[in-house]
Structures are given as structure tokens and as C-alpha cells.
mmCIF file of C-alpha atoms in Angstrom:
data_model
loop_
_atom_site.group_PDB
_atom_site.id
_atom_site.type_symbol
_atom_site.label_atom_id
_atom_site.label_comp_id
_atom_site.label_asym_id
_atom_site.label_seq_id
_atom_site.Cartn_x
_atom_site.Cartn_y
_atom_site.Cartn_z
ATOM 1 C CA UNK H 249 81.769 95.866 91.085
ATOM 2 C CA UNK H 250 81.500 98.286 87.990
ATOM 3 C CA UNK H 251 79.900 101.546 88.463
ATOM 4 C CA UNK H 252 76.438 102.047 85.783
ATOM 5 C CA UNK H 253 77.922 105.695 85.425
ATOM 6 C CA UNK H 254 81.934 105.347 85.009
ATOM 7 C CA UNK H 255 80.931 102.535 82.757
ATOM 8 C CA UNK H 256 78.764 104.851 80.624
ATOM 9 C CA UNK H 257 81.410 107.675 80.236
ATOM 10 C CA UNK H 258 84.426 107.354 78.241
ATOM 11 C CA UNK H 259 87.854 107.110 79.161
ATOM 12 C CA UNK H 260 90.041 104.179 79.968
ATOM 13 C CA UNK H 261 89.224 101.899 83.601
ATOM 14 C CA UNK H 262 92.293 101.631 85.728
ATOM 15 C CA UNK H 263 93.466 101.218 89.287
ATOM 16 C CA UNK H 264 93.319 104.233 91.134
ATOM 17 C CA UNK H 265 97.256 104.466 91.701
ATOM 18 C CA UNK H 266 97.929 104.333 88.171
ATOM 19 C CA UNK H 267 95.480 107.217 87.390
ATOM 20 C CA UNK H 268 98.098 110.308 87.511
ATOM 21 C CA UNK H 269 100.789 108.019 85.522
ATOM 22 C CA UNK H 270 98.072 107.451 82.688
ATOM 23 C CA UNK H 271 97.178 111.332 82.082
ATOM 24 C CA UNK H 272 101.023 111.430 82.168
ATOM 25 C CA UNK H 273 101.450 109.013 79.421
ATOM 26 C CA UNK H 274 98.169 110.656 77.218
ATOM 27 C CA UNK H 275 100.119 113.728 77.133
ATOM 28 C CA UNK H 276 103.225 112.499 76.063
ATOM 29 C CA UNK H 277 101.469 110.466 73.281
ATOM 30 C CA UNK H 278 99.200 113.758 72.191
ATOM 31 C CA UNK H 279 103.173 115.455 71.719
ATOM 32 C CA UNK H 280 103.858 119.076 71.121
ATOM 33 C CA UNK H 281 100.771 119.837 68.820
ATOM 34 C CA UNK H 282 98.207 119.523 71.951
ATOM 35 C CA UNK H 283 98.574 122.657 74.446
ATOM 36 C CA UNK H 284 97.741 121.880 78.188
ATOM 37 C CA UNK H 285 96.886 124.758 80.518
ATOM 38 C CA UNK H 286 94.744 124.746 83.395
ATOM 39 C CA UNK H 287 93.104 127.112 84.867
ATOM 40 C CA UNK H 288 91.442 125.573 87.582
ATOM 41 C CA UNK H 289 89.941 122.232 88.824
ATOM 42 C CA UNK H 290 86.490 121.270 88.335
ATOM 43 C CA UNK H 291 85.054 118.524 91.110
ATOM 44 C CA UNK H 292 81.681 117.066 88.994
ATOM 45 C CA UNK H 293 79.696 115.327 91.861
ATOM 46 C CA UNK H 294 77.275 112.739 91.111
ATOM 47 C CA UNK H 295 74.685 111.256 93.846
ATOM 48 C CA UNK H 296 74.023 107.802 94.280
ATOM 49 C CA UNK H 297 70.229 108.325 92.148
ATOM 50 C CA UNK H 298 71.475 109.860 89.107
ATOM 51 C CA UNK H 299 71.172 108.001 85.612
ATOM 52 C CA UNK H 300 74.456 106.898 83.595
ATOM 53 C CA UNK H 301 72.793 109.520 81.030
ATOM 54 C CA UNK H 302 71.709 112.523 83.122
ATOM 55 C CA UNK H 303 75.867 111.761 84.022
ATOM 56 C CA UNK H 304 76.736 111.938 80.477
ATOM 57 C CA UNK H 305 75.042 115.093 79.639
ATOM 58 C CA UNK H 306 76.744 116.673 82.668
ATOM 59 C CA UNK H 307 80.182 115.673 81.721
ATOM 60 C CA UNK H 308 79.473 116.630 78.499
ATOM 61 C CA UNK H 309 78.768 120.384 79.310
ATOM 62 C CA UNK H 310 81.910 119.887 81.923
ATOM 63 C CA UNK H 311 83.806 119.169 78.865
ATOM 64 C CA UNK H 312 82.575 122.400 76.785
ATOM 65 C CA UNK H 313 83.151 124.335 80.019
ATOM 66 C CA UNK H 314 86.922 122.770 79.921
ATOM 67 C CA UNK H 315 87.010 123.509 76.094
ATOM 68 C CA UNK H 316 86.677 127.508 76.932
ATOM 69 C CA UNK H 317 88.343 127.768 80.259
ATOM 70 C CA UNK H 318 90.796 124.812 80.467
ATOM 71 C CA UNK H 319 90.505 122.761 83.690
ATOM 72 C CA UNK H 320 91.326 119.415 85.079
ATOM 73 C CA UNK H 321 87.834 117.482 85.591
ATOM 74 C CA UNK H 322 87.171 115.200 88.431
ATOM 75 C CA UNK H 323 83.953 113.457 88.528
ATOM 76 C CA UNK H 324 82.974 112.091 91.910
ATOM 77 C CA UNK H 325 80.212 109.375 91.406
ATOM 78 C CA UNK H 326 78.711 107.780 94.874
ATOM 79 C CA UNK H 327 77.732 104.322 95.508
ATOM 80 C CA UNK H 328 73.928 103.795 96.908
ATOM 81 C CA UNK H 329 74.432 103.138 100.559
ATOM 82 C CA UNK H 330 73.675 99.728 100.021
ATOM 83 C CA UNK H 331 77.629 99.626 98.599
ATOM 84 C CA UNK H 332 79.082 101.792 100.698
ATOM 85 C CA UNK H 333 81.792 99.707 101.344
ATOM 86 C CA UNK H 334 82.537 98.749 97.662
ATOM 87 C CA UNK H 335 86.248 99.125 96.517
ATOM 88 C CA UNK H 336 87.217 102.935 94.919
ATOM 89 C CA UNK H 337 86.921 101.931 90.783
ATOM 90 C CA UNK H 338 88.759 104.614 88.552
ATOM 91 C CA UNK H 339 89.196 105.528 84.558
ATOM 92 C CA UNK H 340 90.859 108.506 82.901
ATOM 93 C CA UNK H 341 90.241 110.072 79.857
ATOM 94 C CA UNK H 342 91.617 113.235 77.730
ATOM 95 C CA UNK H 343 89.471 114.987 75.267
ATOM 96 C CA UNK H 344 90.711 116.744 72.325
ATOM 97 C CA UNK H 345 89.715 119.276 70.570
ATOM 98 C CA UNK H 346 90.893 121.748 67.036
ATOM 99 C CA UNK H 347 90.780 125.437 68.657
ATOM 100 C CA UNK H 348 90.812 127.643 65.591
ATOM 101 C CA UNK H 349 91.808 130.496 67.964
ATOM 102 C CA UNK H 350 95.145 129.044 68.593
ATOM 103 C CA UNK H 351 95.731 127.201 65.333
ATOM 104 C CA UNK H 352 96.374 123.804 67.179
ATOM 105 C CA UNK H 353 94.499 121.137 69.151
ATOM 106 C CA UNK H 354 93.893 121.665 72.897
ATOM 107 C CA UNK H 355 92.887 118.599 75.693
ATOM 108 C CA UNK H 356 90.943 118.469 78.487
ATOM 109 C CA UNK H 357 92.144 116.087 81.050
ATOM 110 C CA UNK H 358 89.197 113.744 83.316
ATOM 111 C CA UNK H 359 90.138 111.695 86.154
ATOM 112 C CA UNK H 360 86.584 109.665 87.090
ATOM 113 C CA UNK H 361 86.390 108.062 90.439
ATOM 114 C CA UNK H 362 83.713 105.118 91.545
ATOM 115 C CA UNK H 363 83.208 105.427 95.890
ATOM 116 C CA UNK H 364 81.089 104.187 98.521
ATOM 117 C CA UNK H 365 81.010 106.106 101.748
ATOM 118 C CA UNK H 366 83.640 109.074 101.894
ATOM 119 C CA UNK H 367 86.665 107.795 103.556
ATOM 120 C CA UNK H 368 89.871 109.670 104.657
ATOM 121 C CA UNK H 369 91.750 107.716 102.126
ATOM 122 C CA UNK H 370 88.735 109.405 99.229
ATOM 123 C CA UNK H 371 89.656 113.078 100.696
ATOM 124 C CA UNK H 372 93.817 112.159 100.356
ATOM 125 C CA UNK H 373 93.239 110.901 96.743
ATOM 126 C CA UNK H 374 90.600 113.311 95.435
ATOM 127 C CA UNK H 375 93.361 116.347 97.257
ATOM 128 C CA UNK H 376 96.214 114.235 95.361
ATOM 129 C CA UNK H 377 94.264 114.320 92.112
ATOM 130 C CA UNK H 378 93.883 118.509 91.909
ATOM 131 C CA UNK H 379 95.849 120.570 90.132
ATOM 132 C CA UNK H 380 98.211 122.228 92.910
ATOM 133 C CA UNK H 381 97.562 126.583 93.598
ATOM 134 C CA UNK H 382 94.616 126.454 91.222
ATOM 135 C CA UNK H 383 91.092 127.032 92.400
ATOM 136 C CA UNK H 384 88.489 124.145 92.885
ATOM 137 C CA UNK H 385 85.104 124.770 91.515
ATOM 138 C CA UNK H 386 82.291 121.959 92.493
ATOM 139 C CA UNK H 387 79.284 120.558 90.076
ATOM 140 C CA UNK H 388 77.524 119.181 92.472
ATOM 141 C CA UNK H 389 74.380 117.422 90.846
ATOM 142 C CA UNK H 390 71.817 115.193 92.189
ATOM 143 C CA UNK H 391 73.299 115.328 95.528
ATOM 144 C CA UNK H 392 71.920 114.657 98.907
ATOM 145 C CA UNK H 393 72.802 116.804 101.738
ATOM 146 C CA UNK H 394 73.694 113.341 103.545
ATOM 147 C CA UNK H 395 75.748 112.826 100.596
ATOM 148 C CA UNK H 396 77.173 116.387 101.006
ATOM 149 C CA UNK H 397 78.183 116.085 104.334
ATOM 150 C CA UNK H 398 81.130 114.649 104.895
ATOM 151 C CA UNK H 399 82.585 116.893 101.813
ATOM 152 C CA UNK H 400 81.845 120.450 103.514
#
């Protein structure tokens, strides 16, 4: 069951356990000219009711955020509760960019993630998918509080 947003956003579909391994294998095929350094992770949540391109333009200032303070991006988009139950649906994609500051080309790394109802199994992945002793900053946009819940 494909999600209207992941499917708008770029990036490659993929099953969830495979997610990690593919930003490992982006990196290895961007090579020594692409500099990775996080500074933090940033959790973009999307509600059930927002539009594939209200997403997009959100990812896409996520992405100039991640362009000046380097960051591993997460977006979170929720099922309607009609499909809470649906399967979790993932895609990755890394972004790069020229920085003329530092004379070379610098990626931002995105790890999207489809999902009905939060589950304990959503809290162990989204926890396995963040960027260990670095802050987590949440987007949270067009979000319920019922949505919310279960997240606080």
C-alpha cells in the first residue's frame, strides 16, 4: 500500500531493514570527495491530512536546514486511521550539494518512513534510525494532538 507522500519525495523505496545498509552503501559510492558530519537529528513529522506537496516543500526547507547545519533527516509520515494497521513502507535518499566554503561536496542523509498507528516496534526503529549522542530536534507539521500522543 504506497504512501501519496513517500511516493512524492525522492529517494529510493526499500524494506525497512535494509534502510541503514543503503545510506551505508550511498556513502561509500559518494567516496572521499563528499564530507559527512552530523550535528544532530532532525524527526520531520507529517499528519495523516497533509498533501504530498505541502510534504515536499517541508522536506525541502529540512534539506536547506541540513545544507547549513548537517543532520540526519527522518521524516515520519502517518497513515489516516482508516490504515492504521498498514505495513511500515520505507525509502532513503542522500542529497548532495557543492559547499564553496569547504571546497568539496557535502550530503545530507534522509531515512523516510510510511506508518499506521505508532507501535513499539515504530519507537525501536525510529530510536535505531538516530544518530547515537546527538540531539533530536522535531518538525512536527500538520499534526494532531491524537497523532502526537503516543510520541510525547
Amino acid at each position: 500500500m504506497a504512501h501519496p507522500i513517500l511516493d512524492n519525495l525522492s529517494g529510493f523505496p526499500l524494506k525497512v531493514s535494509e534502510a541503514l545498509h543503503a545510506l551505508d552503501k550511498a556513502w561509500a559510492e559518494e567516496g572521499e570527495e563528499a564530507s559527512r558530519a552530523s550535528q544532530m537529528n532532525l524527526i520531520l513529522m507529517f499528519g495523516a491530512t497533509v498533501t504530498p506537496a505541502d510534504a515536499q516543500a517541508r522536506f525541502d526547507e529540512a534539506v536547506l536546514f541540513a545544507q547549513r547545519y548537517p543532520c540526519r533527516v527522518i521524516v515520519l509520515a502517518a497513515r489516516p486511521a482508516s490504515e492504521a494497521n498498514a505495513p511500515l513502507e520505507a525509502k532513503v535518499n542522500v542529497v548532495c550539494f557543492f559547499d564553496p566554503n569547504r571546497r568539496g561536496k557535502r550530503c545530507c542523509e534522509a531515512l523516510m518512513l510510511a506508518h499506521g498507528k505508532p507501535t513499539n516496534e515504530l519507537e525501536s526503529l525510529v530510536s535505531t534510525w538516530l544518530e547515537g549522542d546527538l540531539p533530536v530536534n522535531v518538525w512536527a507539521h500538520g499534526v494532531t494532538d491524537e497523532e502526537m500522543e503516543p510520541w510525547l
